Coordinates of C-alpha atoms and ligand atoms in Angstrom, one line a residue:
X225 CA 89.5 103.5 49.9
X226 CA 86.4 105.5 50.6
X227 CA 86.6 109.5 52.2
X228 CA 86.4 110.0 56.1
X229 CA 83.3 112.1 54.8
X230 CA 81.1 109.4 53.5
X231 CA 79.5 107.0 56.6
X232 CA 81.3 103.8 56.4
X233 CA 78.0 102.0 57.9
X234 CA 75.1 101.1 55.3
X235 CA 71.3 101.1 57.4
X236 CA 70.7 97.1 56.0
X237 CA 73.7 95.9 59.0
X238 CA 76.3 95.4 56.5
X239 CA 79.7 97.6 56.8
X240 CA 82.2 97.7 54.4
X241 CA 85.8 99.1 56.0
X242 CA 89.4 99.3 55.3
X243 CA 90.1 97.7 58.7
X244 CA 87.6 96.7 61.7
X245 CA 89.1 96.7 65.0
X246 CA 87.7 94.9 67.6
X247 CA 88.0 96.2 71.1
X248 CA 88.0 99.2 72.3
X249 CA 90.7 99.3 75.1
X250 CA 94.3 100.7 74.7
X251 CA 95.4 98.1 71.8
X252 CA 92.7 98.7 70.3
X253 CA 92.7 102.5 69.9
X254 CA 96.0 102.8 69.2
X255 CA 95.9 100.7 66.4
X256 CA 92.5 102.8 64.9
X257 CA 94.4 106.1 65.7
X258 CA 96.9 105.4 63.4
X259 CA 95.1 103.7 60.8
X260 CA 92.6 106.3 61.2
X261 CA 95.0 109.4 60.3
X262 CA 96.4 107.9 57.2
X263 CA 92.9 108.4 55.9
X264 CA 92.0 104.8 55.8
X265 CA 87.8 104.1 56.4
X266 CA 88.7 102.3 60.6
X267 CA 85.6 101.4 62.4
X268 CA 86.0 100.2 65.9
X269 CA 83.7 97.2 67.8
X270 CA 82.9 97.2 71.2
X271 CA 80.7 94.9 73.4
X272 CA 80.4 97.6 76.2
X273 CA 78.0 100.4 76.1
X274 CA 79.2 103.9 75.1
X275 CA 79.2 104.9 79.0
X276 CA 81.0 101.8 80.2
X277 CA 83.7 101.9 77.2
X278 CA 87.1 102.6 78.7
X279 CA 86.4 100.8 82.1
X280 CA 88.7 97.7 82.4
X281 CA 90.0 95.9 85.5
X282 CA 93.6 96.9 85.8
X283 CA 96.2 97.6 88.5
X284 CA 96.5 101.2 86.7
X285 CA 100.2 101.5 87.4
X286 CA 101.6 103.0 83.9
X287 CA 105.4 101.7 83.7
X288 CA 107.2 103.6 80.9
X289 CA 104.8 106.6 81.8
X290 CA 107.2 109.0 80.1
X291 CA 106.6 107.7 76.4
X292 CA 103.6 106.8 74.7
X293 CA 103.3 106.4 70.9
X294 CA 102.6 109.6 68.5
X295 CA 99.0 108.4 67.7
X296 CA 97.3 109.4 70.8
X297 CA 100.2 111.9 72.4
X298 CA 101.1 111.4 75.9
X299 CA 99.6 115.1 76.5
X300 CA 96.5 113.9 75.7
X301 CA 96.1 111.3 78.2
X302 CA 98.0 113.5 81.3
X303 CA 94.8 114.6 83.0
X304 CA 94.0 110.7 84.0
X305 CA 97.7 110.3 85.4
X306 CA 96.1 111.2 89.2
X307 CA 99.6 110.4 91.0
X308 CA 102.9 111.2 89.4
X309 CA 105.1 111.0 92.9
X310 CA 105.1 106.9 92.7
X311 CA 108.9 106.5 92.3
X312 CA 110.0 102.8 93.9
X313 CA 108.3 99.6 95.1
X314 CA 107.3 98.4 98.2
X315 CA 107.6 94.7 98.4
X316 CA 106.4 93.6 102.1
X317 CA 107.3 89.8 102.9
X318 CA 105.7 89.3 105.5
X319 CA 107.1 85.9 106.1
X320 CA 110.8 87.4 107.0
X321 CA 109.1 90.7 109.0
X322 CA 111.1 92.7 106.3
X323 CA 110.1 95.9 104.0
X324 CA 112.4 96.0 101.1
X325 CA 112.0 99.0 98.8
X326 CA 113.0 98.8 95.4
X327 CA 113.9 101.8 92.6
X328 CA 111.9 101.3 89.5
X329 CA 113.7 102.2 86.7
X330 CA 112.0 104.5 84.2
X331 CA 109.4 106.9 84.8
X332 CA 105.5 105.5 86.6
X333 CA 102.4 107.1 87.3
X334 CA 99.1 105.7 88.7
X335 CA 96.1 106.6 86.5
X336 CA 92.4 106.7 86.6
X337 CA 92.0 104.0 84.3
X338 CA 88.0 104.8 83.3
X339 CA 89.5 108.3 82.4
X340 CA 92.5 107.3 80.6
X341 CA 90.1 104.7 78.7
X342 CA 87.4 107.7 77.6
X343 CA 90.6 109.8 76.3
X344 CA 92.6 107.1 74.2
X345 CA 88.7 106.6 73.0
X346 CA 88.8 110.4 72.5
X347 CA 92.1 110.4 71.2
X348 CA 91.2 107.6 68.3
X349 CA 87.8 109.4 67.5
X350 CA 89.7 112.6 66.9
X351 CA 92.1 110.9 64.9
X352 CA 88.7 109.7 62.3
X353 CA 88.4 106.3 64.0
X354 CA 84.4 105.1 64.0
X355 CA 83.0 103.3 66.9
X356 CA 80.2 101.4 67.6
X357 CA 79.5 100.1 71.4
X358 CA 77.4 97.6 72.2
X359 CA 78.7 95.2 69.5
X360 CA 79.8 91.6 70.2
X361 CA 81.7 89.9 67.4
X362 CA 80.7 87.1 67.6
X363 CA 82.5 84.9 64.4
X364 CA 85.0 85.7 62.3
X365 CA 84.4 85.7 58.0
X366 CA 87.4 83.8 55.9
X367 CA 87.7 83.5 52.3
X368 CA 88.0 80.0 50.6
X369 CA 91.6 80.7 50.6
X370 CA 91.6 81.1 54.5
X371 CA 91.9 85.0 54.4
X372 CA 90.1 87.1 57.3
X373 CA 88.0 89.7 55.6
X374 CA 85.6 90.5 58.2
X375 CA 83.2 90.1 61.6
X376 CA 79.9 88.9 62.4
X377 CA 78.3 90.9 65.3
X378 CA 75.5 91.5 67.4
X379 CA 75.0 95.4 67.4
X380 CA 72.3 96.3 70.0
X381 CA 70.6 93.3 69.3
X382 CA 70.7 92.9 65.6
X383 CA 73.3 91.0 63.4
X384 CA 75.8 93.0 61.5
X385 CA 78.5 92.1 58.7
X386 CA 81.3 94.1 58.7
X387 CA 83.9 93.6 55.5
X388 CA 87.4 94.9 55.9
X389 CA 90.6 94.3 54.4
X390 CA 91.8 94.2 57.2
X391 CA 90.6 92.8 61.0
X392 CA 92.4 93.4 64.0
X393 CA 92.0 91.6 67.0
X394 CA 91.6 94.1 70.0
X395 CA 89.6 91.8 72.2
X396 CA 91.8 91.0 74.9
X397 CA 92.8 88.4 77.0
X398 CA 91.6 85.1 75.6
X399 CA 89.7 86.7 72.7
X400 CA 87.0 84.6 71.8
X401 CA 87.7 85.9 67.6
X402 CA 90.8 83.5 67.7
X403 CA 87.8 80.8 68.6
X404 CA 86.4 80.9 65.6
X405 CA 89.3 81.1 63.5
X406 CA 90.6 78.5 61.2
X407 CA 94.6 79.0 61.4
X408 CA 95.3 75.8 59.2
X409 CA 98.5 76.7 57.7
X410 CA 99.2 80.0 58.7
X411 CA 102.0 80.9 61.4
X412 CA 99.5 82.3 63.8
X413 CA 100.5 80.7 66.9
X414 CA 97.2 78.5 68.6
X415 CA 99.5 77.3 71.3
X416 CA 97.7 79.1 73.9
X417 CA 95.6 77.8 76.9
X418 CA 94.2 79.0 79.8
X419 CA 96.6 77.8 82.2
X420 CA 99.3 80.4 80.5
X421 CA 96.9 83.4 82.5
X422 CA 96.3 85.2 85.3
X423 CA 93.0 86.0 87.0
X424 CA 92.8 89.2 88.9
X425 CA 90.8 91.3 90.9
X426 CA 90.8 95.1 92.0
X427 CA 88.7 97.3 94.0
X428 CA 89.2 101.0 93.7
X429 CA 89.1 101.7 97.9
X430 CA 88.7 105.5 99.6
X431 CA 90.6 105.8 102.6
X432 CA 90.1 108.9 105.6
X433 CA 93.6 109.4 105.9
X434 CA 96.5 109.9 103.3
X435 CA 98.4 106.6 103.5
X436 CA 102.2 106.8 104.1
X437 CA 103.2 104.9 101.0
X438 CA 101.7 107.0 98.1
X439 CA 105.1 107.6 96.6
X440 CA 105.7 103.5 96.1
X441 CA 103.9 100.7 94.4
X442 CA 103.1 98.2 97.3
X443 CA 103.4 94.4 96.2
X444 CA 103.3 91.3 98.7
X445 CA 103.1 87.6 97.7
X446 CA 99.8 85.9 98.3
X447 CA 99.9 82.8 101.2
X448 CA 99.9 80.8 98.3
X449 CA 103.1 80.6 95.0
X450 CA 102.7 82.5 92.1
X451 CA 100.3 85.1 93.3
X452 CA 100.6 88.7 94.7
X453 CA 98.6 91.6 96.1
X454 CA 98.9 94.6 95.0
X455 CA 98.2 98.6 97.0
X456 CA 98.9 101.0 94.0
X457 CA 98.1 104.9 95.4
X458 CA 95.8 106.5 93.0
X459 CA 95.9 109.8 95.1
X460 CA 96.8 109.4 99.1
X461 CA 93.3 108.7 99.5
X462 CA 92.3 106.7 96.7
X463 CA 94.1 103.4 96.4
X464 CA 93.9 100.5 93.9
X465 CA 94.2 97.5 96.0
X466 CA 93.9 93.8 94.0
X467 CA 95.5 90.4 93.8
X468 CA 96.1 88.1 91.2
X469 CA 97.5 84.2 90.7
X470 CA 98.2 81.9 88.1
X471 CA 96.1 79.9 86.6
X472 CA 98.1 76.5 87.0
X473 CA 97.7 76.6 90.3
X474 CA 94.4 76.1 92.3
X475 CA 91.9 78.9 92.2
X476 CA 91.9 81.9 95.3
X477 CA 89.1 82.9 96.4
X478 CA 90.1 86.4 94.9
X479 CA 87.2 88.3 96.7
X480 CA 87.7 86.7 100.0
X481 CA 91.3 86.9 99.8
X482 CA 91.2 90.8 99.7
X483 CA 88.9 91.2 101.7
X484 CA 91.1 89.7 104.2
X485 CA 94.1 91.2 103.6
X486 CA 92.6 95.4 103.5
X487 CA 91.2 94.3 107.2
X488 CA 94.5 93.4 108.4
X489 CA 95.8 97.1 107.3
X490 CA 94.9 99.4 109.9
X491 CA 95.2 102.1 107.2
X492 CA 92.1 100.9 105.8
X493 CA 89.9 100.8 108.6
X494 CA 86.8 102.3 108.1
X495 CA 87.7 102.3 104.2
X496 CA 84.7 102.3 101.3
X497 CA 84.9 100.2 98.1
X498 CA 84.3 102.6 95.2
X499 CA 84.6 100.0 92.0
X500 CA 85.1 96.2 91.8
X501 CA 86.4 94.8 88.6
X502 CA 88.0 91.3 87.9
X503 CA 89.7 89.5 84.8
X504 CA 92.8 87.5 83.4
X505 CA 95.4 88.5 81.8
X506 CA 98.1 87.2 79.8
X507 CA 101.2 86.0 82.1
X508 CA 103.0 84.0 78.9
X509 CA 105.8 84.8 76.2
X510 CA 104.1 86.8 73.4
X511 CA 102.5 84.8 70.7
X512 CA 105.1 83.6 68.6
X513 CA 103.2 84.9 65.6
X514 CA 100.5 87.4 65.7
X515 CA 99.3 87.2 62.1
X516 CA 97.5 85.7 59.7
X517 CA 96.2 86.5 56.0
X518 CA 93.7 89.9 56.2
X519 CA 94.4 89.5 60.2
X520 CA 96.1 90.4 63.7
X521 CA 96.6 90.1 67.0
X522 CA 97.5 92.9 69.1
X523 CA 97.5 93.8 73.2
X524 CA 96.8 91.2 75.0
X525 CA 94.8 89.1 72.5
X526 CA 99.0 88.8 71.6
X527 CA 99.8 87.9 74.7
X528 CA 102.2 91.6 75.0
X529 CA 102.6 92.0 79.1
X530 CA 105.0 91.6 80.9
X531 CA 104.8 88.4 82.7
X532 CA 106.2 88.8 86.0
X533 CA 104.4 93.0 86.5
X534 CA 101.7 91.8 84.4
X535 CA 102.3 95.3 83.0
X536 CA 100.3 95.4 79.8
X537 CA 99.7 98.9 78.8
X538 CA 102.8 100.0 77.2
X539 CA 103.0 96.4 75.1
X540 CA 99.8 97.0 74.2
X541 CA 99.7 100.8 72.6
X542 CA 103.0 100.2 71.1
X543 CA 102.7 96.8 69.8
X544 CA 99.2 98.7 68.4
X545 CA 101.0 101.2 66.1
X546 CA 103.6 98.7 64.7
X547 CA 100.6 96.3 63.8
X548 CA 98.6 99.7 62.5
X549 CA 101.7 100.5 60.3
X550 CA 101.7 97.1 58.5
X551 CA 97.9 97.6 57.8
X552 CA 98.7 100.7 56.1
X553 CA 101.2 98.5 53.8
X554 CA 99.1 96.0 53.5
X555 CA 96.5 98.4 52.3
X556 CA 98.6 100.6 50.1
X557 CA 99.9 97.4 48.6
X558 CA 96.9 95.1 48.4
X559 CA 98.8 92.6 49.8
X560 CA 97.4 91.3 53.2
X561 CA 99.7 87.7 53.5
X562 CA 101.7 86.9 55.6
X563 CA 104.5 88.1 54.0
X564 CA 103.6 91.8 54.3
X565 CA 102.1 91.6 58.2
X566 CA 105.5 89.9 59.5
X567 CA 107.5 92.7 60.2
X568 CA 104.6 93.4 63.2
X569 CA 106.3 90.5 64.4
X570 CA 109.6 91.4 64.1
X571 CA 109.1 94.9 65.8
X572 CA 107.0 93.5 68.8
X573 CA 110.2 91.1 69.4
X574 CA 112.7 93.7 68.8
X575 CA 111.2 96.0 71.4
X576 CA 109.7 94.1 74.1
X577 CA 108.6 90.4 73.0
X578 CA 111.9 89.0 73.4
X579 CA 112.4 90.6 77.2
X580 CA 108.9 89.4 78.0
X581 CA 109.6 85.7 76.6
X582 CA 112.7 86.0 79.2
X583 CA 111.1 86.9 82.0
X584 CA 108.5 83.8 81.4
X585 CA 111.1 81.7 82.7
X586 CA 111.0 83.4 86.4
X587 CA 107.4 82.8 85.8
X588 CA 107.9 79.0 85.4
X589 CA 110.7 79.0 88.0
X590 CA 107.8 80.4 90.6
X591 CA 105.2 77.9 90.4
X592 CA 107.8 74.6 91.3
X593 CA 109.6 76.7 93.8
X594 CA 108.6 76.8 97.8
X595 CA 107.5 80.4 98.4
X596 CA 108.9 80.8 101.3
X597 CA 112.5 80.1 100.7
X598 CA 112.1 82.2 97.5
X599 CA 111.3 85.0 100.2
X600 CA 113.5 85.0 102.5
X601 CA 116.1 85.2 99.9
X602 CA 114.8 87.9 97.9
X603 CA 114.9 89.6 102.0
X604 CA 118.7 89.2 101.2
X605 CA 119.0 90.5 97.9
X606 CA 120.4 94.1 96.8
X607 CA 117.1 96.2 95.8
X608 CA 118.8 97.7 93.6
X609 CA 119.4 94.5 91.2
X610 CA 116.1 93.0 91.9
X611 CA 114.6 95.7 90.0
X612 CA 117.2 95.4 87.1
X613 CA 115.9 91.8 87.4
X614 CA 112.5 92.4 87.7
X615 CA 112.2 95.1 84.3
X616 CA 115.0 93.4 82.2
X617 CA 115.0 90.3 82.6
X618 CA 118.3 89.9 83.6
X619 CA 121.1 91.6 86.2
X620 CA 125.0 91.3 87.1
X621 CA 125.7 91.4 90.6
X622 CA 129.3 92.4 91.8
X623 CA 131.5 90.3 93.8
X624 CA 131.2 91.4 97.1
X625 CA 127.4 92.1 96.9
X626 CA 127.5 88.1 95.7
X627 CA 129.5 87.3 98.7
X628 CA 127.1 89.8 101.1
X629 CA 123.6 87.9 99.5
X630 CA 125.2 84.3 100.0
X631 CA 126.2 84.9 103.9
X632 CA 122.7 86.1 104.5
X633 CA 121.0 83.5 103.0
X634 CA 123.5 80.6 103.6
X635 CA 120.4 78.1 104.7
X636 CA 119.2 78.7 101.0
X637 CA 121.7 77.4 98.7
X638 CA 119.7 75.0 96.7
X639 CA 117.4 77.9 95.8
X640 CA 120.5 80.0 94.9
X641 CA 121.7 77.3 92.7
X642 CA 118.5 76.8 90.9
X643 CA 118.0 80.7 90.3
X644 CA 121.8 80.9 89.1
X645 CA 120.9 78.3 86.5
X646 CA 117.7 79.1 85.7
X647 CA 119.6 82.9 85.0
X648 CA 121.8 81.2 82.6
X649 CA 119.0 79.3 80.8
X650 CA 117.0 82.9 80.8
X651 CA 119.8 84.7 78.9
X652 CA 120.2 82.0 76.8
X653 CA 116.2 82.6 75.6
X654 CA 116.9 86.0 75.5
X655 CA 119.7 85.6 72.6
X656 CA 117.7 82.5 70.6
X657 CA 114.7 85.6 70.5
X658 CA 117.1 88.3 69.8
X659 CA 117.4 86.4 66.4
X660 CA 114.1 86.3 65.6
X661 CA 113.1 84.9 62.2
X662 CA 112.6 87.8 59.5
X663 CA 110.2 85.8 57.5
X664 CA 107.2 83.8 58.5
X665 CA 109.3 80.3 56.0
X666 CA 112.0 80.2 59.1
X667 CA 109.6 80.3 62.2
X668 CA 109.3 76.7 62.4
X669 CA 113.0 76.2 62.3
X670 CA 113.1 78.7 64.7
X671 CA 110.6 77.1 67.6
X672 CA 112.3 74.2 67.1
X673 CA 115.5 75.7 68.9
X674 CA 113.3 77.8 71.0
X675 CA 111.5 74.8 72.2
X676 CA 115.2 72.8 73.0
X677 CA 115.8 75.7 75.2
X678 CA 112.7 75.8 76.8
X679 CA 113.2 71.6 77.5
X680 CA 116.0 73.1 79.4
X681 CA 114.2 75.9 81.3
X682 CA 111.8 72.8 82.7
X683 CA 114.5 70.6 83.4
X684 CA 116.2 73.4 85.2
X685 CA 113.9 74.5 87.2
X686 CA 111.6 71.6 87.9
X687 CA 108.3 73.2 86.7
X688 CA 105.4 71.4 84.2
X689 CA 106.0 72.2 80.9
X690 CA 103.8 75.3 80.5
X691 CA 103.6 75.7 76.3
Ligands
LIG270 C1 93.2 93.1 87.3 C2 94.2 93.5 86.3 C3 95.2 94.4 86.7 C4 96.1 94.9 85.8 N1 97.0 95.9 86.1 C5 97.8 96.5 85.2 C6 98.6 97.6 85.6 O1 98.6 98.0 86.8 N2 99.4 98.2 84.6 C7 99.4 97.7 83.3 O2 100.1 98.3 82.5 N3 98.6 96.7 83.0 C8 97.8 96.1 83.9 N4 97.0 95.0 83.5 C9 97.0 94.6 82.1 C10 96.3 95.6 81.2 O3 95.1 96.0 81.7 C11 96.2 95.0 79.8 O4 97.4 94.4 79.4 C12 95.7 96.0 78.8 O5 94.5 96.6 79.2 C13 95.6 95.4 77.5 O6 94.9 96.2 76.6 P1 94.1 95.6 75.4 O7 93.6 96.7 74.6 O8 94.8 94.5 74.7 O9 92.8 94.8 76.0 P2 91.6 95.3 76.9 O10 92.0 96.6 77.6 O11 91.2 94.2 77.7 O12 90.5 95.7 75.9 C14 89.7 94.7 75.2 C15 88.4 95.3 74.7 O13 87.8 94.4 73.9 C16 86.4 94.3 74.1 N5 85.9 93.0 73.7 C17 86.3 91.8 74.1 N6 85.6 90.8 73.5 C18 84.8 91.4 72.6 C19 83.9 91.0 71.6 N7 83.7 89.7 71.4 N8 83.2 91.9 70.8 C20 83.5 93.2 71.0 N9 84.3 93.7 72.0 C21 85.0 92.8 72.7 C22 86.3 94.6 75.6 O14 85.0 95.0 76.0 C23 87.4 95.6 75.9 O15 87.0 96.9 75.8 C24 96.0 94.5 84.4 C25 95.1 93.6 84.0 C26 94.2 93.1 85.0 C27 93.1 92.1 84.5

């Protein structure tokens, strides 16, 4: 290992690390942080410039706003958190003329995400992380054996090698590094297309007055399925207002649609567009495997957000640190198979990847079902247990509340059935992933079960097959 003191970058363009990360957004510098304060040589990539770094498209509602991992402290990050009074969420379905407003469980904030995204950069520098902006990695080295040991980039306009033991893929949604990976006989998982993503859209909008809602998260379902706008209070003034739909379905005119919306709002009359930013995100179970020799995925080149919130900052900084501490095995070990990186696996299933995987199914269930019966029976559902729903991926309602939600929507019992079933086929995901496999020899055996049961979601719930 070589000291934090001497420069890990040589002037002929060729680096030689411990680990390279490559992106600079919250996966990323989590994962540097803790790499970085074991002493280990960490140098992070990223294709923005040093003034742009940190500025990402995002809804910047923080779920889980009470915890972040030790490596960057939540402290650190507190003076982006701009509104701390959002408590519940306002779902407006406009279809049945009704507001319902749901508690969130656990604690929220709204953030300035540019700000947050300078101090986890801040928080990963201080930790002895390296970075160099204006870097696209463009291809991805391998050994004969198949082993990642390092990145090809553009720095600035001129090539650079950088050699690391270790390379982890930061990149985001879709990162192009998997690309140019050969996977041959690893468990990575390469089942992964477009169609399993979002694409969204925000504008950061100023408003004259304080808007009445900026204790609430404001959601409402597009004209079309599987799609929602969003109206997330930054301040009372300062309001995050995007929309988003799956990429199965055909393409909004994401811009337009907005547009359309915020003019129908007579609290934004007169309003002035402050930032506009657009991009997809993962709304898919998390990769079944993550790693490969010398290399992982983390954030949401993993697929770690939640697919019905789309929700990705806590999956990503914590999903970052459990990755971070296999690197640190790996690299105290000089072992960097399979083997060693696995448990990264394990912990991202054990704390979140199974839920997510879970709540895929509502995901599937929403593009084959008609949006507006789906609506009018959320109308008649307990808040309450639509938000147990919503964050856990599963709820028990009581008897009578049963009896109460049937009577009201009575003309949609076919729905009901479908959702009752397609609970049923939900928990049953949530206990096959509960028993993920603890070494990367039983995965196969494993998807094979997995994939009976999701032969069952389809069936279920009538939607194309979506792995
Ligand atoms: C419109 C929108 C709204 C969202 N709203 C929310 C929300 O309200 N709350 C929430 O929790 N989550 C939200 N998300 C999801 C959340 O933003 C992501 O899950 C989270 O940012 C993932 O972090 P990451 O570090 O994995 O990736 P990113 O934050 O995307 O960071 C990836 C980094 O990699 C860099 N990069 C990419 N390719 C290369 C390359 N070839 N070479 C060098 N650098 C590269 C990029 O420049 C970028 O800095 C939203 C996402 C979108 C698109």
């Amino acid at each position: 290992m070589s000291t934090q003191e001497q420069s890990a970058t040589e002037p002929t363009g060729r680096h030689s690390l411990d680990v390279v990360v490559v992106g600079a957004g919250t996966a990323g510098c989590y994962a540097a942080a803790a790499i970085a304060q074991k002493g280990y040589d960490v140098v992070v990539l990223d294709r923005k410039t040093k003034d742009e770094a940190g500025h990402i498209a995002c809804g910047d509602a923080l779920k889980g706003a009470d915890s972040f991992p030790d490596a960057i402290p939540k402290s650190q990050l507190e003076p982006a958190f701009t509104n701390i009074d959002v408590d519940h969420g306002r779902f407006e379905i406009p279809q049945e003329d009704t507001v319902l407003e749901i508690p969130v469980p656990g604690e929220l904030a709204v953030i300035d995400r540019w700000k947050y995204g300078k101090l986890i950069i801040e928080g990963a520098r201080e930790a002895g992380a390296d970075f160099h902006y204006d870097t696209v990695v463009q291809n991805v080295i391998q050994a004969d054996d198949g082993r990642v040991t390092g990145v090809e980039a553009i720095r600035t306009g001129s090539p650079q090698r950088y050699d690391a033991e270790i390379v982890i893929d930061a990149a985001g949604a879709l990162s192009v590094l998997q690309d140019t990976i050969d996977f041959a006989g690893s468990t990575f998982d390469t089942n992964v297309t477009y169609s399993q993503f979002c694409s969204a859209y925000r504008e950061i909008v100023h408003v004259e007055e304080p808007v009445e809602w900026s204790d609430a998260l404001v959601f409402k379902p597009t004209e079309r399925a599987a799609g929602y706008l969003w109206y997330f209070p930054r301040t009372e003034t300062e309001i995050n207002a995007g929309l988003g739909f799956q990429m199965t379905e055909e393409p909004m005119e994401l811009v337009d649609d907005l547009k359309r919306d915020l003019r129908n709002r007579p609290e934004f009359e007169g309003a002035e567009v402050e930032d506009k930013l657009g991009a997809a995100l993962p709304t898919r179970r998390p990769y079944d495997s993550a790693v490969h020799p010398g290399y992982m995925a983390i954030g949401d080149a993993a697929g770690h957000v939640n697919p019905t919130t789309g929700g990705g900052i806590a999956g990503a900084a914590y999903g970052a640190t459990y990755a971070a501490e296999q690197a640190i095995e790996a690299l105290e070990t000089g072992t960097y198979g399979e083997a060693t990186l696995w448990t990264y696996n394990e912990r991202v299933m054990d704390h979140f990847g199974a839920r997510y995987a879970a709540l895929d199914v509502y995901n599937i269930l929403s593009t084959a079902i008609d949006v507006d019966d789906l609506m009018s029976l959320l109308a008649a559902m307990p808040g309450d247990k639509l938000a147990e729903a919503l964050y856990s991926g599963s709820t028990d309602i009581g008897l009578k509340l049963k009896a109460e939600a049937l009577y009201k929507s009575r003309d949609h019992l076919d729905t009901i059935w479908t959702l009752y079933q397609t609970k049923r086929r939900a928990d049953e995901l949530l206990a096959h992933y509960e028993n993920y496999p603890t070494h990367p020899a039983a995965l196969d055996h494993w998807q094979e079960r997995r994939d009976e049961l999701m032969q069952a979601v389809y069936e279920t719930t009538g939607a194309d097959p979506k792995y």
